[in-house]
Tab-separated table of C-alpha atoms in Angstrom:
chain	number	residue	atom	x	y	z
A	59	MET	CA	0.000	0.000	0.000
A	60	CYS	CA	3.020	2.298	0.464
A	61	ARG	CA	3.816	2.364	-3.251
A	62	PHE	CA	0.117	2.899	-3.969
A	63	SER	CA	0.044	5.960	-1.655
A	64	ILE	CA	3.240	7.397	-3.151
A	65	SER	CA	1.833	7.018	-6.678
A	66	LEU	CA	-1.389	8.759	-5.698
A	67	THR	CA	0.540	11.613	-4.069
A	68	ALA	CA	2.693	12.124	-7.155
A	69	LEU	CA	-0.344	12.097	-9.431
A	70	LEU	CA	-2.157	14.513	-7.149
A	71	LEU	CA	0.720	16.975	-7.496
A	72	LEU	CA	0.661	16.534	-11.277
A	73	LEU	CA	-3.072	17.146	-11.389
A	74	LEU	CA	-2.864	20.208	-9.168
A	75	LEU	CA	-0.233	22.057	-11.228
A	76	PRO	CA	-2.631	23.702	-13.717
A	77	PHE	CA	-5.203	24.189	-10.970
A	78	CYS	CA	-2.770	26.006	-8.701
A	79	VAL	CA	-1.910	28.430	-11.499
A	80	LEU	CA	-5.585	29.319	-11.846
A	81	ALA	CA	-6.349	29.270	-8.125
A	82	GLN	CA	-4.859	32.729	-7.620
A	83	SER	CA	-7.767	34.145	-9.567
A	84	ASP	CA	-10.385	31.680	-8.270
A	85	GLY	CA	-10.393	29.683	-11.485
A	86	THR	CA	-10.542	32.725	-13.744
A	87	PRO	CA	-7.816	33.242	-16.375
A	88	THR	CA	-5.343	36.084	-15.694
A	89	ASN	CA	-6.510	37.936	-18.797
A	90	PRO	CA	-10.286	38.017	-18.459
A	91	ALA	CA	-12.380	37.198	-21.481
A	92	PRO	CA	-14.173	40.074	-23.160
A	93	ALA	CA	-17.749	40.680	-22.135
A	94	PRO	CA	-20.222	38.400	-23.917
A	95	PRO	CA	-22.425	39.887	-26.596
A	96	ALA	CA	-26.084	40.358	-25.832
A	97	ASP	CA	-27.078	37.099	-27.545
A	98	GLY	CA	-24.533	35.027	-25.527
A	99	THR	CA	-22.972	33.365	-28.581
A	100	GLU	CA	-19.527	31.800	-28.253
A	101	ASN	CA	-17.230	31.629	-31.257
A	102	TRP	CA	-14.778	29.356	-29.475
A	103	ASN	CA	-13.997	27.886	-26.086
A	104	LEU	CA	-11.358	25.738	-24.392
A	105	TYR	CA	-11.905	23.292	-21.554
A	106	TYR	CA	-9.418	21.113	-19.720
A	107	GLN	CA	-9.786	18.043	-17.523
A	108	ALA	CA	-7.389	15.776	-15.665
A	109	THR	CA	-8.479	12.639	-13.849
A	110	SER	CA	-6.511	10.109	-11.826
A	111	ILE	CA	-7.999	6.938	-10.336
A	112	GLY	CA	-6.154	4.770	-7.829
A	113	GLN	CA	-7.595	1.306	-7.209
A	114	HIS	CA	-6.988	-1.628	-4.877
A	115	HIS	CA	-8.337	-5.140	-4.589
A	116	GLY	CA	-7.252	-7.858	-2.193
A	117	THR	CA	-7.145	-11.621	-2.373
A	118	PHE	CA	-10.297	-13.639	-2.961
A	119	ASN	CA	-11.480	-17.213	-3.396
A	120	SER	CA	-9.895	-18.624	-6.563
A	121	PRO	CA	-9.535	-22.416	-6.831
A	122	TYR	CA	-8.254	-22.020	-10.399
A	123	GLN	CA	-7.567	-19.321	-12.960
A	124	GLY	CA	-6.882	-19.065	-16.680
A	125	PRO	CA	-4.984	-16.836	-19.106
A	126	LEU	CA	-7.529	-13.984	-18.854
A	127	SER	CA	-8.557	-14.269	-15.212
A	128	LEU	CA	-8.561	-11.542	-12.589
A	129	GLU	CA	-5.499	-12.375	-10.510
A	130	ASP	CA	-6.253	-13.478	-6.948
A	131	THR	CA	-3.302	-11.558	-5.509
A	132	VAL	CA	-3.320	-8.023	-4.095
A	133	GLU	CA	-3.280	-5.446	-6.922
A	134	ASN	CA	-2.816	-1.662	-6.664
A	135	ASP	CA	-3.082	0.298	-9.897
A	136	VAL	CA	-3.389	3.919	-11.007
A	137	SER	CA	-4.708	5.549	-14.188
A	138	ILE	CA	-4.446	9.131	-15.436
A	139	THR	CA	-6.027	11.030	-18.328
A	140	THR	CA	-5.749	14.655	-19.412
A	141	THR	CA	-7.859	16.151	-22.180
A	142	LEU	CA	-7.991	19.521	-23.912
A	143	PHE	CA	-11.471	20.172	-25.335
A	144	SER	CA	-11.421	22.855	-28.034
A	145	SER	CA	-14.444	24.024	-30.050
A	146	PHE	CA	-14.626	26.613	-32.840
A	147	ARG	CA	-17.541	28.147	-34.721
A	148	LEU	CA	-16.679	28.044	-38.422
A	149	SER	CA	-19.927	29.690	-39.518
A	150	PRO	CA	-23.496	30.004	-38.198
A	151	GLY	CA	-24.596	26.456	-37.401
A	152	THR	CA	-21.191	24.874	-38.070
A	153	GLU	CA	-18.731	23.828	-35.345
A	154	LEU	CA	-15.324	22.164	-35.306
A	155	VAL	CA	-14.196	20.075	-32.321
A	156	PHE	CA	-10.571	19.085	-31.693
A	157	ASP	CA	-9.647	17.084	-28.561
A	158	PRO	CA	-6.072	15.886	-27.990
A	159	GLU	CA	-5.715	13.539	-25.030
A	160	ILE	CA	-3.041	11.818	-22.951
A	161	ALA	CA	-3.787	8.610	-21.067
A	162	GLY	CA	-1.745	6.122	-19.104
A	163	GLY	CA	-1.916	3.589	-16.329
A	164	ARG	CA	-2.423	-0.101	-15.818
A	165	GLY	CA	-5.641	-1.880	-14.895
A	166	PHE	CA	-6.098	-4.956	-12.759
A	167	SER	CA	-4.635	-8.028	-14.496
A	168	HIS	CA	-4.150	-6.002	-17.721
A	169	VAL	CA	-7.896	-5.136	-17.644
A	170	ASP	CA	-8.784	-8.830	-17.845
A	171	GLY	CA	-10.986	-11.015	-15.694
A	172	LEU	CA	-14.134	-8.910	-15.249
A	173	ALA	CA	-17.027	-8.710	-17.705
A	174	ASN	CA	-17.885	-5.324	-16.173
A	175	PRO	CA	-14.383	-3.851	-15.622
A	176	SER	CA	-13.960	-1.486	-12.708
A	177	ASN	CA	-12.299	1.594	-14.278
A	178	GLY	CA	-13.868	3.281	-17.301
A	179	GLU	CA	-10.793	5.485	-17.700
A	180	LEU	CA	-8.588	2.490	-18.568
A	181	PRO	CA	-8.649	0.999	-22.064
A	182	ARG	CA	-7.085	-2.394	-22.652
A	183	VAL	CA	-3.771	-1.121	-24.060
A	184	ALA	CA	-0.410	-2.870	-24.102
A	185	THR	CA	1.568	-0.295	-22.105
A	186	ALA	CA	0.996	1.729	-18.947
A	187	THR	CA	3.178	4.619	-20.144
A	188	PRO	CA	1.110	7.805	-20.711
A	189	LYS	CA	0.788	8.489	-24.445
A	190	PRO	CA	-0.753	11.329	-26.451
A	191	TYR	CA	-3.331	10.590	-29.134
A	192	LEU	CA	-6.219	12.178	-31.004
A	193	ALA	CA	-9.482	11.625	-29.163
A	194	ARG	CA	-11.849	13.710	-31.312
A	195	LEU	CA	-11.715	15.672	-34.556
A	196	PHE	CA	-15.095	16.311	-36.113
A	197	ILE	CA	-17.277	18.901	-37.817
A	198	SER	CA	-20.958	19.312	-36.979
A	199	HIS	CA	-23.597	21.333	-38.851
A	200	ASP	CA	-27.201	22.219	-37.943
A	201	PHE	CA	-29.984	22.534	-40.537
A	202	GLY	CA	-32.745	24.448	-38.778
A	203	PHE	CA	-36.510	24.304	-39.344
A	204	GLY	CA	-38.812	27.023	-38.070
A	205	SER	CA	-38.030	30.119	-36.028
A	206	GLU	CA	-38.135	28.681	-32.492
A	207	LYS	CA	-34.734	28.691	-30.763
A	208	GLU	CA	-33.264	27.192	-27.581
A	209	HIS	CA	-30.180	28.417	-25.746
A	210	VAL	CA	-27.279	26.009	-25.287
A	211	GLU	CA	-24.792	26.637	-22.477
A	212	SER	CA	-21.035	26.541	-22.881
A	213	ASP	CA	-19.543	23.121	-22.131
A	214	GLU	CA	-16.921	20.630	-23.244
A	215	ASN	CA	-17.273	20.197	-27.023
A	216	GLN	CA	-20.231	22.595	-27.015
A	217	LEU	CA	-20.383	26.298	-27.819
A	218	ALA	CA	-22.852	28.576	-26.063
A	219	GLY	CA	-25.499	30.047	-28.310
A	220	ASP	CA	-28.953	29.641	-29.770
A	221	ARG	CA	-29.841	26.551	-31.820
A	222	PRO	CA	-33.067	25.785	-33.688
A	223	VAL	CA	-35.389	23.662	-31.552
A	224	THR	CA	-36.299	21.637	-34.633
A	225	ARG	CA	-33.112	20.757	-36.466
A	226	PHE	CA	-31.245	18.109	-38.406
A	227	THR	CA	-27.601	17.792	-37.366
A	228	ILE	CA	-24.910	15.899	-39.230
A	229	THR	CA	-21.533	15.168	-37.631
A	230	GLY	CA	-18.541	13.600	-39.335
A	231	GLY	CA	-15.027	12.735	-38.187
A	232	ARG	CA	-13.394	11.022	-35.206
A	233	PHE	CA	-15.357	10.673	-31.972
A	234	SER	CA	-16.785	8.154	-29.532
A	235	LEU	CA	-20.271	6.917	-30.386
A	236	SER	CA	-21.069	7.287	-26.685
A	237	ASP	CA	-20.830	11.063	-27.280
A	238	PHE	CA	-24.181	10.774	-29.075
A	239	PHE	CA	-25.880	7.511	-28.035
A	240	ASP	CA	-26.912	5.897	-24.722
A	241	ASP	CA	-26.692	9.170	-22.797
A	242	ASN	CA	-27.858	9.274	-19.185
A	243	ASN	CA	-27.783	12.255	-16.852
A	244	TYR	CA	-26.842	10.160	-13.802
A	245	SER	CA	-24.464	7.553	-15.231
A	246	HIS	CA	-22.446	8.358	-18.333
A	247	ASP	CA	-19.039	9.760	-17.322
A	248	PRO	CA	-16.446	7.662	-15.418
A	249	ARG	CA	-14.547	10.865	-14.599
A	250	THR	CA	-17.351	12.218	-12.415
A	251	GLN	CA	-19.958	9.449	-11.979
A	252	PHE	CA	-19.968	5.625	-11.841
A	253	MET	CA	-16.715	4.067	-13.025
A	254	ALA	CA	-17.623	0.497	-14.081
A	255	TRP	CA	-17.838	-0.058	-17.833
A	256	GLY	CA	-21.321	-1.558	-17.729
A	257	LEU	CA	-22.659	1.331	-15.647
A	258	MET	CA	-21.146	4.225	-17.589
A	259	TYR	CA	-22.594	2.740	-20.844
A	260	ASN	CA	-24.883	-0.132	-21.731
A	261	GLY	CA	-22.543	-3.121	-21.424
A	262	ALA	CA	-24.521	-5.193	-23.954
A	263	TRP	CA	-23.901	-2.531	-26.651
A	264	ASP	CA	-20.743	-3.659	-28.457
A	265	TYR	CA	-20.189	-0.194	-29.865
A	266	PRO	CA	-17.641	0.311	-32.706
A	267	ALA	CA	-14.348	1.625	-31.329
A	268	ASP	CA	-10.613	1.144	-31.295
A	269	THR	CA	-8.730	0.111	-28.146
A	270	ARG	CA	-9.159	3.597	-26.619
A	271	GLY	CA	-12.891	3.839	-27.339
A	272	TYR	CA	-12.908	6.103	-30.430
A	273	THR	CA	-13.805	5.583	-34.079
A	274	TRP	CA	-14.332	7.399	-37.399
A	275	GLY	CA	-17.833	7.827	-38.739
A	276	ILE	CA	-20.936	9.898	-39.411
A	277	VAL	CA	-23.862	10.578	-37.055
A	278	ASN	CA	-27.220	12.027	-38.163
A	279	GLU	CA	-29.630	13.487	-35.605
A	280	PHE	CA	-33.127	14.920	-35.928
A	281	HIS	CA	-34.323	16.900	-32.898
A	282	THR	CA	-37.704	18.356	-31.965
A	283	LYS	CA	-38.832	19.816	-28.633
A	284	ASN	CA	-39.565	16.417	-27.074
A	285	TRP	CA	-38.113	13.844	-29.498
A	286	SER	CA	-34.726	12.959	-30.972
A	287	LEU	CA	-33.869	10.367	-33.627
A	288	ARG	CA	-30.261	9.319	-34.262
A	289	TYR	CA	-28.452	7.139	-36.772
A	290	GLY	CA	-24.717	6.570	-36.954
A	291	VAL	CA	-22.381	4.477	-39.071
A	292	ALA	CA	-18.796	3.991	-37.918
A	293	ALA	CA	-15.635	2.007	-38.591
A	294	GLU	CA	-14.926	-1.249	-36.741
A	295	PRO	CA	-11.481	-2.471	-35.648
A	296	ARG	CA	-9.697	-5.104	-37.736
A	297	VAL	CA	-9.546	-7.507	-34.806
A	298	ALA	CA	-11.269	-7.613	-31.421
A	299	ASN	CA	-10.079	-4.726	-29.242
A	300	GLY	CA	-7.702	-3.660	-32.036
A	301	SER	CA	-6.078	-0.291	-32.589
A	302	GLN	CA	-6.284	-0.409	-36.404
A	303	PHE	CA	-9.553	0.008	-38.309
A	304	ASP	CA	-10.996	-2.315	-40.929
A	305	ARG	CA	-10.954	-0.520	-44.284
A	306	ARG	CA	-13.573	-2.782	-45.900
A	307	LEU	CA	-16.257	-0.281	-44.971
A	308	PHE	CA	-18.873	-1.744	-47.318
A	309	VAL	CA	-18.406	-5.143	-45.655
A	310	ASP	CA	-17.500	-4.367	-42.039
A	311	GLN	CA	-19.014	-1.416	-40.161
A	312	GLY	CA	-21.232	-0.660	-37.183
A	313	GLN	CA	-24.672	0.918	-37.493
A	314	THR	CA	-26.430	2.389	-34.462
A	315	PHE	CA	-29.980	3.720	-34.113
A	316	GLU	CA	-31.652	5.493	-31.213
A	317	GLU	CA	-35.019	7.044	-30.411
A	318	GLU	CA	-35.293	9.430	-27.460
A	319	ARG	CA	-38.415	10.762	-25.758
A	320	ARG	CA	-38.069	13.617	-23.263
A	321	TYR	CA	-40.879	14.542	-20.876
A	322	SER	CA	-41.628	16.067	-17.480
A	323	VAL	CA	-43.513	14.787	-14.458
A	324	GLY	CA	-44.635	18.024	-12.858
A	325	GLN	CA	-41.495	20.151	-12.924
A	326	HIS	CA	-39.137	17.158	-12.972
A	327	PRO	CA	-37.590	16.130	-16.324
A	328	GLY	CA	-37.123	12.568	-17.479
A	329	ALA	CA	-36.145	10.683	-20.629
A	330	ILE	CA	-36.419	7.241	-22.235
A	331	ARG	CA	-33.976	6.136	-24.952
A	332	TRP	CA	-34.289	3.005	-27.096
A	333	LEU	CA	-31.091	1.903	-28.823
A	334	GLN	CA	-30.539	-0.708	-31.561
A	335	TYR	CA	-27.359	-1.753	-33.334
A	336	LEU	CA	-26.163	-3.887	-36.257
A	337	ASN	CA	-22.440	-4.606	-36.387
A	338	ARG	CA	-20.611	-6.391	-39.175
A	339	THR	CA	-17.046	-7.363	-38.347
A	340	ARG	CA	-14.364	-9.903	-39.139
A	341	SER	CA	-15.404	-12.016	-36.182
A	342	GLY	CA	-16.410	-15.562	-35.258
A	343	SER	CA	-19.320	-17.546	-33.850
A	344	TYR	CA	-19.214	-19.210	-30.431
A	345	GLY	CA	-21.396	-22.072	-31.690
A	346	GLU	CA	-19.127	-22.788	-34.653
A	347	ALA	CA	-16.062	-22.659	-32.402
A	348	VAL	CA	-17.651	-25.172	-29.984
A	349	HIS	CA	-18.684	-27.483	-32.852
A	350	LEU	CA	-15.186	-27.435	-34.367
A	351	ALA	CA	-13.601	-28.135	-30.969
A	352	GLU	CA	-15.878	-31.132	-30.413
A	353	GLU	CA	-14.945	-32.538	-33.818
A	354	THR	CA	-11.196	-32.055	-33.349
A	355	GLY	CA	-10.921	-32.627	-29.595
A	356	THR	CA	-9.296	-29.227	-29.056
A	357	VAL	CA	-10.019	-26.129	-26.991
A	358	PRO	CA	-12.508	-23.878	-28.835
A	359	SER	CA	-11.125	-20.669	-30.362
A	360	VAL	CA	-13.531	-18.133	-31.792
A	361	GLN	CA	-10.540	-16.280	-33.213
A	362	ALA	CA	-9.745	-19.238	-35.505
A	363	ILE	CA	-13.013	-19.050	-37.449
A	364	ARG	CA	-13.359	-15.341	-38.120
A	365	ARG	CA	-15.063	-14.241	-41.328
A	366	PRO	CA	-15.595	-10.724	-42.754
A	367	GLY	CA	-19.150	-9.421	-42.563
A	368	THR	CA	-20.253	-11.494	-39.542
A	369	LEU	CA	-23.395	-9.910	-38.079
A	370	LYS	CA	-23.935	-9.071	-34.408
A	371	TYR	CA	-27.066	-7.250	-33.294
A	372	GLY	CA	-28.607	-6.001	-30.092
A	373	THR	CA	-30.821	-3.492	-28.348
A	374	GLY	CA	-31.024	-1.505	-25.129
A	375	ILE	CA	-33.257	0.842	-23.148
A	376	SER	CA	-32.103	3.707	-20.934
A	377	PHE	CA	-34.339	5.539	-18.454
A	378	GLU	CA	-33.745	8.547	-16.217
A	379	GLN	CA	-36.067	10.525	-13.974
A	380	GLU	CA	-35.550	13.460	-11.655
A	381	LEU	CA	-37.544	12.876	-8.447
A	382	SER	CA	-36.682	16.185	-6.806
A	383	ARG	CA	-34.215	18.970	-7.410
A	384	ASP	CA	-31.463	16.899	-5.757
A	385	VAL	CA	-32.501	13.278	-6.354
A	386	GLY	CA	-32.584	11.296	-9.584
A	387	VAL	CA	-32.932	7.640	-10.568
A	388	PHE	CA	-31.875	5.729	-13.661
A	389	SER	CA	-31.937	2.236	-15.160
A	390	ARG	CA	-30.752	0.364	-18.242
A	391	LEU	CA	-31.631	-2.926	-19.942
A	392	GLY	CA	-29.425	-4.466	-22.614
A	393	TRP	CA	-29.475	-7.543	-24.873
A	394	ASN	CA	-27.490	-8.834	-27.847
A	395	ASP	CA	-27.620	-12.039	-29.882
A	396	GLY	CA	-24.998	-13.712	-27.669
A	397	LYS	CA	-23.753	-15.973	-30.447
A	398	THR	CA	-21.224	-13.656	-32.090
A	399	GLU	CA	-17.753	-12.858	-30.777
A	400	ASP	CA	-17.471	-9.895	-28.425
A	401	PHE	CA	-15.447	-7.451	-30.443
A	402	ALA	CA	-14.999	-3.846	-29.318
A	403	PHE	CA	-16.429	-3.096	-25.855
A	404	THR	CA	-16.881	-5.860	-23.284
A	405	ALA	CA	-18.137	-9.414	-22.741
A	406	ILE	CA	-21.779	-8.886	-21.730
A	407	ASP	CA	-24.783	-10.323	-23.607
A	408	ARG	CA	-27.523	-9.442	-21.097
A	409	LEU	CA	-27.667	-6.458	-18.725
A	410	ALA	CA	-30.037	-5.032	-16.110
A	411	GLU	CA	-29.065	-2.131	-13.853
A	412	ALA	CA	-30.584	0.594	-11.715
A	413	GLY	CA	-29.307	3.355	-9.461
A	414	VAL	CA	-29.977	6.559	-7.569
A	415	SER	CA	-27.989	9.799	-7.368
A	416	VAL	CA	-28.365	12.444	-4.616
A	417	LYS	CA	-26.853	15.925	-4.436
A	418	GLY	CA	-25.602	17.200	-1.075
A	419	THR	CA	-27.848	20.241	-0.685
A	420	SER	CA	-29.611	18.841	2.385
A	421	TRP	CA	-26.306	18.545	4.291
A	422	LYS	CA	-25.100	21.947	3.001
A	423	ARG	CA	-22.747	20.490	0.372
A	424	LYS	CA	-24.671	21.378	-2.797
A	425	ASP	CA	-21.813	20.396	-5.136
A	426	ASP	CA	-21.270	16.981	-3.541
A	427	VAL	CA	-22.917	13.826	-4.901
A	428	VAL	CA	-23.576	10.433	-3.339
A	429	ALA	CA	-24.815	7.619	-5.568
A	430	THR	CA	-25.303	3.865	-5.644
A	431	ALA	CA	-26.192	1.383	-8.388
A	432	PHE	CA	-26.598	-2.348	-8.955
A	433	ALA	CA	-25.828	-4.147	-12.232
A	434	ALA	CA	-26.533	-7.751	-13.194
A	435	ALA	CA	-24.713	-9.006	-16.307
A	436	GLY	CA	-25.103	-12.315	-18.123
A	437	ILE	CA	-24.154	-14.216	-21.261
A	438	SER	CA	-25.975	-16.578	-23.618
A	439	GLY	CA	-25.992	-20.369	-23.226
A	440	VAL	CA	-23.622	-21.041	-26.114
A	441	HIS	CA	-21.283	-18.320	-24.893
A	442	ALA	CA	-21.179	-19.990	-21.451
A	443	VAL	CA	-20.454	-23.417	-23.031
A	444	TYR	CA	-17.609	-21.867	-25.033
A	445	LEU	CA	-15.991	-20.448	-21.870
A	446	ALA	CA	-16.605	-23.645	-19.883
A	447	MET	CA	-14.659	-25.609	-22.524
A	448	GLY	CA	-11.665	-23.313	-22.030
A	449	GLY	CA	-12.376	-20.762	-24.764
A	450	LEU	CA	-11.184	-17.181	-24.429
A	451	ASP	CA	-12.873	-13.868	-25.172
A	452	PHE	CA	-10.661	-10.820	-25.595
A	453	LEU	CA	-10.897	-9.968	-21.847
A	454	ILE	CA	-12.307	-12.962	-19.934
A	455	GLY	CA	-11.428	-16.652	-19.772
A	456	ASP	CA	-10.779	-18.688	-16.611
A	457	GLY	CA	-10.060	-21.939	-18.442
A	458	SER	CA	-13.301	-23.388	-17.053
A	459	LEU	CA	-16.662	-22.027	-15.915
A	460	ASN	CA	-19.342	-22.687	-13.325
A	461	TYR	CA	-21.758	-20.171	-14.813
A	462	ALA	CA	-23.574	-17.525	-12.781
A	463	PRO	CA	-24.473	-13.908	-13.609
A	464	GLU	CA	-21.845	-11.335	-12.673
A	465	TYR	CA	-23.275	-8.970	-10.052
A	466	LEU	CA	-21.816	-5.558	-9.261
A	467	TRP	CA	-22.800	-3.097	-6.571
A	468	GLU	CA	-21.028	0.263	-6.897
A	469	SER	CA	-21.337	3.278	-4.578
A	470	TYR	CA	-19.442	6.561	-4.508
A	471	TYR	CA	-19.248	9.917	-2.761
A	472	THR	CA	-17.855	12.891	-4.682
A	473	ALA	CA	-16.805	15.962	-2.686
A	474	ARG	CA	-15.905	19.343	-4.130
A	475	ILE	CA	-12.652	20.330	-2.440
A	476	VAL	CA	-12.328	23.772	-4.033
A	477	ARG	CA	-13.652	25.242	-7.230
A	478	GLY	CA	-12.894	22.893	-10.120
A	479	PHE	CA	-11.283	20.167	-7.978
A	480	TYR	CA	-13.179	17.052	-6.834
A	481	ALA	CA	-12.288	13.938	-4.856
A	482	THR	CA	-14.301	10.720	-5.026
A	483	PHE	CA	-14.326	7.678	-2.754
A	484	ASP	CA	-15.735	4.625	-4.560
A	485	ALA	CA	-16.439	1.024	-3.528
A	486	GLN	CA	-17.358	-1.851	-5.862
A	487	HIS	CA	-18.415	-5.352	-4.846
A	488	TYR	CA	-18.303	-8.119	-7.476
A	489	ASN	CA	-19.982	-11.494	-7.172
A	490	ASN	CA	-19.092	-14.211	-9.723
A	491	PRO	CA	-16.365	-12.291	-11.602
A	492	ALA	CA	-16.349	-13.178	-15.314
A	493	PHE	CA	-19.594	-15.164	-14.751
A	494	ASN	CA	-17.770	-17.762	-12.658
A	495	HIS	CA	-19.477	-18.882	-9.438
A	496	ASP	CA	-16.275	-20.683	-8.407
A	497	ARG	CA	-14.358	-17.406	-8.008
A	498	GLY	CA	-14.857	-14.320	-5.859
A	499	PRO	CA	-16.423	-12.285	-4.393
A	500	VAL	CA	-14.091	-9.320	-4.907
A	501	TRP	CA	-14.022	-5.875	-3.284
A	502	VAL	CA	-12.504	-2.959	-5.258
A	503	GLU	CA	-11.770	0.325	-3.471
A	504	SER	CA	-10.945	3.468	-5.471
A	505	ILE	CA	-9.940	7.094	-4.989
A	506	ARG	CA	-10.575	9.456	-7.885
A	507	LEU	CA	-9.149	12.977	-8.250
A	508	HIS	CA	-10.638	15.202	-10.936
A	509	ILE	CA	-9.865	18.744	-12.119
A	510	GLU	CA	-11.833	20.713	-14.701
A	511	PHE	CA	-11.876	24.316	-15.844
A	512	GLY	CA	-12.673	26.332	-18.948
A	513	ILE	CA	-11.559	29.422	-20.839
A	514	LYS	CA	-14.496	30.919	-22.680
A	515	PRO	CA	-13.739	34.109	-24.663
A	516	LEU	CA	-16.792	35.445	-26.421
A	517	SER	CA	-17.153	37.614	-29.476
A	518	ALA	CA	-20.050	38.914	-31.512
A	519	LYS	CA	-21.449	36.924	-34.374
């Protein structure tokens, strides 16, 4: 634990450097931005975030383990990300987003051994050394209908200004599909909310992405006052969890659809989102791998029978509802065909989750948040047979399997220390890690440090 504490202290100092520079002016840049024009329209803005997560898990019951198991020894690991969010207005209705990012760190057992991994800030990369890369580079344009406008506040990858209430928006470039789909006000950002992969997004949605979670594609959105419709098509990796994209775009690509209905119960907003996806990748079938292994007397390998254009499909529902000004609830359901190789996100075929989030106003800490959620994840029958015979997915495989759903209970408390700086204490309890009733349970304790601030000069249209 000594090395773990030293690492956290060093990362805390690294995170605080930009914050301390701004602290002299209470988070305001030394040269103040010019006064905003009367219509509040931003022509550009810059935001910055840095997040470090330190995690620990102890020993647990583990009568056996395989090549992709969570190790049953004590593990202490740290992750760090820093992102510069920059947005520019090219013309009325047209915006450019450019986000360079640096990420590093090592996850438990190389981010193997959990179907619902514990740290959403950690991709499954080969090295722990922090590396720079391009997170986002895209252009977005609004086509407005009618004269009714709504005001949009300044935020990361979002310029303040008025947008048509009824509009068609097209976005093209590099991004994460989770920027547009499967949103949820209470569980969508591992830097400030729940950290587990299957809580931050729908774990049964095998969304197209490279190892770091980004892709190249086009997203179309049609918005009205209470409805939104979305369709996106994006590149898939060449291999499961790969860093290179498949260039056979007319054969292999991911298509995602979503319908969103917004409403209010009294003065309290809520939303329901229904997501569907069709992915075609150079992937394999669990059933075919099992059949081939039975014929040859070998261990099944889904990687050995990959074919271009293999279809995987699924659906999911997301729900959120504000109960009071400080309390909100959410839930998700997810399902996919369960017969096709897990390829880009994680190894979950079935998902049910629910949670509650509470702001600290009642105990005079209005910027604090306490939240808790439960997630139950499962896989299909043929997928379980494949793992029981010793088959491996790209992030789970114990060499055998006594199947049971993987259960996760995650709770956190986020405290605002000073303006723009937050500390989170998080606890996760896993039963049946990687769907294996023979292993676990496992406790994961985490400390998260997060800094965010923005520079928002404004100029007239």
